[in-house]
Amino acid sequence: MKAADTVVGLYDPVRIPRGSVTTDWEVELAVVVGERARYLDSPENARRVIADYTISHDVSERAFQFELSPQWALGKSCETFNPLAPLPRYPRRCRRPASARPAAQRQRRPPAGRHHQGMIFGVDHILWYLSQYMFLEPGDVVSTRTPAGVAFGLPGTPYLRAGDTVEPEIDGRGTQRQIFVPAEAG
């Protein structure tokens, strides 16, 4: 879960928080909810509540996430940590979300990208499951999963630093571009 105020645009800078040494990127297929959903009957019925798909750049600060708190939200909810876009324009255009290929280029070196086909549960199942425990509203965004290729799992853990640029993209959804900058007091 991420705080709602972490959302920024597809070309906005991402602020690296003070004390961060393990800021990481994650490119996720995000599902935009288009209808209210509570206690959906089945995963198949979940399809009707999907408005569209987009890109979530789920930025994380791993030390905040794993070492400072048992709550992952601390490392996921720093300001600007969810560039989300492009905004939906063509509902249901991404017909096969399981085959959408997320990737990111960092400093022009693409890390290993994978299909979302390795998802344990498909998008329909994820929305159905969530509807059993929470009320989904139009405009809610559900991020799915990150394939392999983030700094956390790479040799040498090449975490992000001020001045780094990341270009997340997903087939059929477009591309983002973020420059990482230090967070300033204000």
mmCIF file of C-alpha atoms in Angstrom:
data_model
loop_
_atom_site.group_PDB
_atom_site.id
_atom_site.type_symbol
_atom_site.label_atom_id
_atom_site.label_comp_id
_atom_site.label_asym_id
_atom_site.label_seq_id
_atom_site.Cartn_x
_atom_site.Cartn_y
_atom_site.Cartn_z
ATOM 1 C CA MET A 1 0.000 0.000 0.000
ATOM 2 C CA LYS A 2 1.144 3.496 -0.796
ATOM 3 C CA ALA A 3 -0.093 6.809 0.503
ATOM 4 C CA ALA A 4 -2.232 8.630 -2.062
ATOM 5 C CA ASP A 5 0.046 11.678 -1.961
ATOM 6 C CA THR A 6 2.962 9.674 -3.393
ATOM 7 C CA VAL A 7 1.424 9.885 -6.885
ATOM 8 C CA VAL A 8 3.168 12.178 -9.358
ATOM 9 C CA GLY A 9 3.182 12.482 -13.138
ATOM 10 C CA LEU A 10 5.110 10.500 -15.686
ATOM 11 C CA TYR A 11 7.864 13.116 -16.154
ATOM 12 C CA ASP A 12 8.034 14.509 -12.613
ATOM 13 C CA PRO A 13 11.258 14.204 -10.613
ATOM 14 C CA VAL A 14 11.418 11.662 -7.800
ATOM 15 C CA ARG A 15 12.841 12.935 -4.513
ATOM 16 C CA ILE A 16 15.297 10.675 -2.722
ATOM 17 C CA PRO A 17 14.621 11.057 1.020
ATOM 18 C CA ARG A 18 17.280 12.142 3.486
ATOM 19 C CA GLY A 19 19.211 9.179 4.818
ATOM 20 C CA SER A 20 18.314 6.977 1.864
ATOM 21 C CA VAL A 21 21.001 4.664 0.571
ATOM 22 C CA THR A 22 18.787 1.970 -0.960
ATOM 23 C CA THR A 23 16.227 3.740 -3.184
ATOM 24 C CA ASP A 24 15.056 1.198 -5.759
ATOM 25 C CA TRP A 25 12.834 1.065 -8.843
ATOM 26 C CA GLU A 26 9.942 -1.305 -9.571
ATOM 27 C CA VAL A 27 7.901 -1.208 -12.761
ATOM 28 C CA GLU A 28 4.405 -2.565 -12.240
ATOM 29 C CA LEU A 29 1.308 -3.024 -14.319
ATOM 30 C CA ALA A 30 -1.346 -0.980 -12.501
ATOM 31 C CA VAL A 31 -5.067 -1.655 -12.752
ATOM 32 C CA VAL A 32 -7.420 1.323 -12.598
ATOM 33 C CA VAL A 33 -10.769 0.481 -11.024
ATOM 34 C CA GLY A 34 -13.757 1.851 -12.940
ATOM 35 C CA GLU A 35 -16.735 0.703 -10.846
ATOM 36 C CA ARG A 36 -17.468 0.131 -7.183
ATOM 37 C CA ALA A 37 -16.672 -3.397 -6.152
ATOM 38 C CA ARG A 38 -17.453 -5.249 -2.958
ATOM 39 C CA TYR A 39 -17.597 -9.019 -2.536
ATOM 40 C CA LEU A 40 -17.292 -9.854 -6.232
ATOM 41 C CA ASP A 41 -18.662 -13.343 -6.910
ATOM 42 C CA SER A 42 -15.697 -14.603 -8.915
ATOM 43 C CA PRO A 43 -12.491 -13.544 -10.638
ATOM 44 C CA GLU A 44 -14.391 -13.531 -13.938
ATOM 45 C CA ASN A 45 -16.774 -10.908 -12.530
ATOM 46 C CA ALA A 46 -13.802 -8.719 -11.644
ATOM 47 C CA ARG A 47 -13.210 -7.909 -15.313
ATOM 48 C CA ARG A 48 -16.260 -5.661 -15.384
ATOM 49 C CA VAL A 49 -14.800 -3.289 -12.781
ATOM 50 C CA ILE A 50 -11.545 -2.648 -14.670
ATOM 51 C CA ALA A 51 -11.425 0.772 -16.318
ATOM 52 C CA ASP A 52 -7.923 0.483 -17.758
ATOM 53 C CA TYR A 53 -4.286 -0.384 -17.152
ATOM 54 C CA THR A 54 -1.335 1.960 -16.709
ATOM 55 C CA ILE A 55 2.255 2.053 -15.431
ATOM 56 C CA SER A 56 3.093 2.356 -11.755
ATOM 57 C CA HIS A 57 6.721 3.146 -10.989
ATOM 58 C CA ASP A 58 6.641 1.718 -7.475
ATOM 59 C CA VAL A 59 9.738 3.412 -6.047
ATOM 60 C CA SER A 60 10.874 1.928 -2.722
ATOM 61 C CA GLU A 61 13.469 2.743 -0.086
ATOM 62 C CA ARG A 62 14.599 -0.736 0.954
ATOM 63 C CA ALA A 63 16.224 0.143 4.311
ATOM 64 C CA PHE A 64 13.093 2.062 5.358
ATOM 65 C CA GLN A 65 11.002 -0.864 4.104
ATOM 66 C CA PHE A 66 12.866 -3.770 5.713
ATOM 67 C CA GLU A 67 15.065 -2.411 8.512
ATOM 68 C CA LEU A 68 13.302 0.560 10.123
ATOM 69 C CA SER A 69 9.791 -0.807 10.449
ATOM 70 C CA PRO A 70 7.808 -4.026 10.142
ATOM 71 C CA GLN A 71 5.386 -2.015 7.977
ATOM 72 C CA TRP A 72 6.415 -1.937 4.326
ATOM 73 C CA ALA A 73 4.467 1.300 3.820
ATOM 74 C CA LEU A 74 7.292 3.301 5.426
ATOM 75 C CA GLY A 75 9.609 2.457 2.520
ATOM 76 C CA LYS A 76 6.861 2.745 -0.100
ATOM 77 C CA SER A 77 5.223 6.038 0.878
ATOM 78 C CA CYS A 78 7.964 8.647 0.654
ATOM 79 C CA GLU A 79 6.942 11.734 -1.308
ATOM 80 C CA THR A 80 6.927 11.290 -5.103
ATOM 81 C CA PHE A 81 7.417 7.499 -4.808
ATOM 82 C CA ASN A 82 4.639 6.557 -7.259
ATOM 83 C CA PRO A 83 4.926 8.082 -10.713
ATOM 84 C CA LEU A 84 1.674 6.881 -12.257
ATOM 85 C CA ALA A 85 0.928 7.329 -15.921
ATOM 86 C CA PRO A 86 0.187 7.552 -18.683
ATOM 87 C CA LEU A 87 -3.342 8.168 -17.551
ATOM 88 C CA PRO A 88 -6.002 5.921 -19.041
ATOM 89 C CA ARG A 89 -7.257 7.158 -22.391
ATOM 90 C CA TYR A 90 -8.398 4.010 -24.148
ATOM 91 C CA PRO A 91 -10.323 1.809 -21.727
ATOM 92 C CA ARG A 92 -9.510 -1.881 -21.839
ATOM 93 C CA ARG A 93 -6.890 -1.415 -24.567
ATOM 94 C CA CYS A 94 -4.445 -3.718 -22.796
ATOM 95 C CA ARG A 95 -6.438 -6.882 -23.541
ATOM 96 C CA ARG A 96 -3.885 -9.342 -22.194
ATOM 97 C CA PRO A 97 -2.410 -7.859 -19.035
ATOM 98 C CA ALA A 98 -0.591 -11.099 -18.231
ATOM 99 C CA SER A 99 1.552 -10.655 -21.343
ATOM 100 C CA ALA A 100 2.421 -6.992 -20.755
ATOM 101 C CA ARG A 101 6.191 -6.657 -20.535
ATOM 102 C CA PRO A 102 7.417 -4.210 -17.929
ATOM 103 C CA ALA A 103 10.926 -2.913 -18.345
ATOM 104 C CA ALA A 104 13.046 0.002 -17.241
ATOM 105 C CA GLN A 105 16.124 1.659 -18.566
ATOM 106 C CA ARG A 106 18.408 3.089 -15.959
ATOM 107 C CA GLN A 107 21.187 5.314 -17.220
ATOM 108 C CA ARG A 108 20.537 3.693 -20.624
ATOM 109 C CA ARG A 109 21.324 0.206 -19.269
ATOM 110 C CA PRO A 110 18.182 -1.937 -19.323
ATOM 111 C CA PRO A 111 17.900 -4.347 -16.402
ATOM 112 C CA ALA A 112 16.452 -7.779 -16.934
ATOM 113 C CA GLY A 113 12.761 -7.493 -17.783
ATOM 114 C CA ARG A 114 10.183 -10.236 -17.472
ATOM 115 C CA HIS A 115 6.615 -10.745 -18.569
ATOM 116 C CA HIS A 116 3.839 -10.614 -16.036
ATOM 117 C CA GLN A 117 3.017 -14.147 -17.237
ATOM 118 C CA GLY A 118 4.869 -15.404 -14.174
ATOM 119 C CA MET A 119 2.213 -13.919 -11.918
ATOM 120 C CA ILE A 120 0.906 -16.440 -9.429
ATOM 121 C CA PHE A 121 -2.527 -14.811 -9.586
ATOM 122 C CA GLY A 122 -3.909 -12.921 -12.572
ATOM 123 C CA VAL A 123 -5.348 -9.410 -12.438
ATOM 124 C CA ASP A 124 -8.928 -10.717 -12.258
ATOM 125 C CA HIS A 125 -8.091 -12.888 -9.261
ATOM 126 C CA ILE A 126 -6.256 -10.049 -7.484
ATOM 127 C CA LEU A 127 -9.251 -7.688 -7.806
ATOM 128 C CA TRP A 128 -11.708 -10.409 -6.771
ATOM 129 C CA TYR A 129 -9.586 -11.228 -3.719
ATOM 130 C CA LEU A 130 -9.226 -7.587 -2.655
ATOM 131 C CA SER A 131 -12.983 -7.075 -3.014
ATOM 132 C CA GLN A 132 -13.533 -9.713 -0.337
ATOM 133 C CA TYR A 133 -11.756 -7.507 2.227
ATOM 134 C CA MET A 134 -11.981 -3.920 1.029
ATOM 135 C CA PHE A 135 -14.349 -1.727 -0.897
ATOM 136 C CA LEU A 136 -12.880 -0.748 -4.266
ATOM 137 C CA GLU A 137 -13.904 2.663 -5.593
ATOM 138 C CA PRO A 138 -13.698 4.128 -9.112
ATOM 139 C CA GLY A 139 -10.239 5.636 -9.508
ATOM 140 C CA ASP A 140 -8.548 3.237 -7.092
ATOM 141 C CA VAL A 141 -5.288 1.897 -8.465
ATOM 142 C CA VAL A 142 -4.064 -1.617 -7.772
ATOM 143 C CA SER A 143 -0.437 -2.365 -8.612
ATOM 144 C CA THR A 144 0.267 -5.968 -9.496
ATOM 145 C CA ARG A 145 3.809 -7.260 -9.162
ATOM 146 C CA THR A 146 7.341 -6.431 -10.163
ATOM 147 C CA PRO A 147 9.264 -8.862 -12.335
ATOM 148 C CA ALA A 148 12.920 -9.601 -11.667
ATOM 149 C CA GLY A 149 15.440 -6.896 -12.449
ATOM 150 C CA VAL A 150 15.281 -4.381 -9.583
ATOM 151 C CA ALA A 151 18.438 -3.290 -7.743
ATOM 152 C CA PHE A 152 17.468 -5.281 -4.636
ATOM 153 C CA GLY A 153 18.093 -8.538 -6.500
ATOM 154 C CA LEU A 154 20.975 -7.528 -8.771
ATOM 155 C CA PRO A 155 24.666 -8.111 -8.137
ATOM 156 C CA GLY A 156 26.210 -5.076 -6.472
ATOM 157 C CA THR A 157 22.712 -3.745 -5.707
ATOM 158 C CA PRO A 158 22.938 -0.659 -7.956
ATOM 159 C CA TYR A 159 20.527 1.520 -5.995
ATOM 160 C CA LEU A 160 19.416 4.901 -7.311
ATOM 161 C CA ARG A 161 21.309 8.106 -6.580
ATOM 162 C CA ALA A 162 20.611 11.781 -7.262
ATOM 163 C CA GLY A 163 21.119 12.439 -10.976
ATOM 164 C CA ASP A 164 20.040 8.936 -12.057
ATOM 165 C CA THR A 165 17.321 8.635 -14.685
ATOM 166 C CA VAL A 166 14.867 5.748 -15.000
ATOM 167 C CA GLU A 167 12.533 5.195 -17.958
ATOM 168 C CA PRO A 168 9.795 2.703 -17.023
ATOM 169 C CA GLU A 169 7.673 1.281 -19.809
ATOM 170 C CA ILE A 170 5.088 -1.409 -20.391
ATOM 171 C CA ASP A 171 4.105 -2.723 -23.801
ATOM 172 C CA GLY A 172 0.947 -1.019 -25.004
ATOM 173 C CA ARG A 173 0.897 1.483 -22.127
ATOM 174 C CA GLY A 174 3.722 3.865 -22.917
ATOM 175 C CA THR A 175 6.826 5.172 -21.207
ATOM 176 C CA GLN A 176 7.640 7.390 -18.233
ATOM 177 C CA ARG A 177 10.873 9.227 -17.429
ATOM 178 C CA GLN A 178 12.022 10.271 -13.982
ATOM 179 C CA ILE A 179 15.151 12.030 -12.832
ATOM 180 C CA PHE A 180 16.051 11.320 -9.207
ATOM 181 C CA VAL A 181 16.861 14.372 -7.080
ATOM 182 C CA PRO A 182 17.622 14.868 -3.382
ATOM 183 C CA ALA A 183 14.649 15.798 -1.202
ATOM 184 C CA GLU A 184 15.007 19.253 0.316
ATOM 185 C CA ALA A 185 13.577 20.704 3.493
ATOM 186 C CA GLY A 186 10.559 22.854 2.931
#
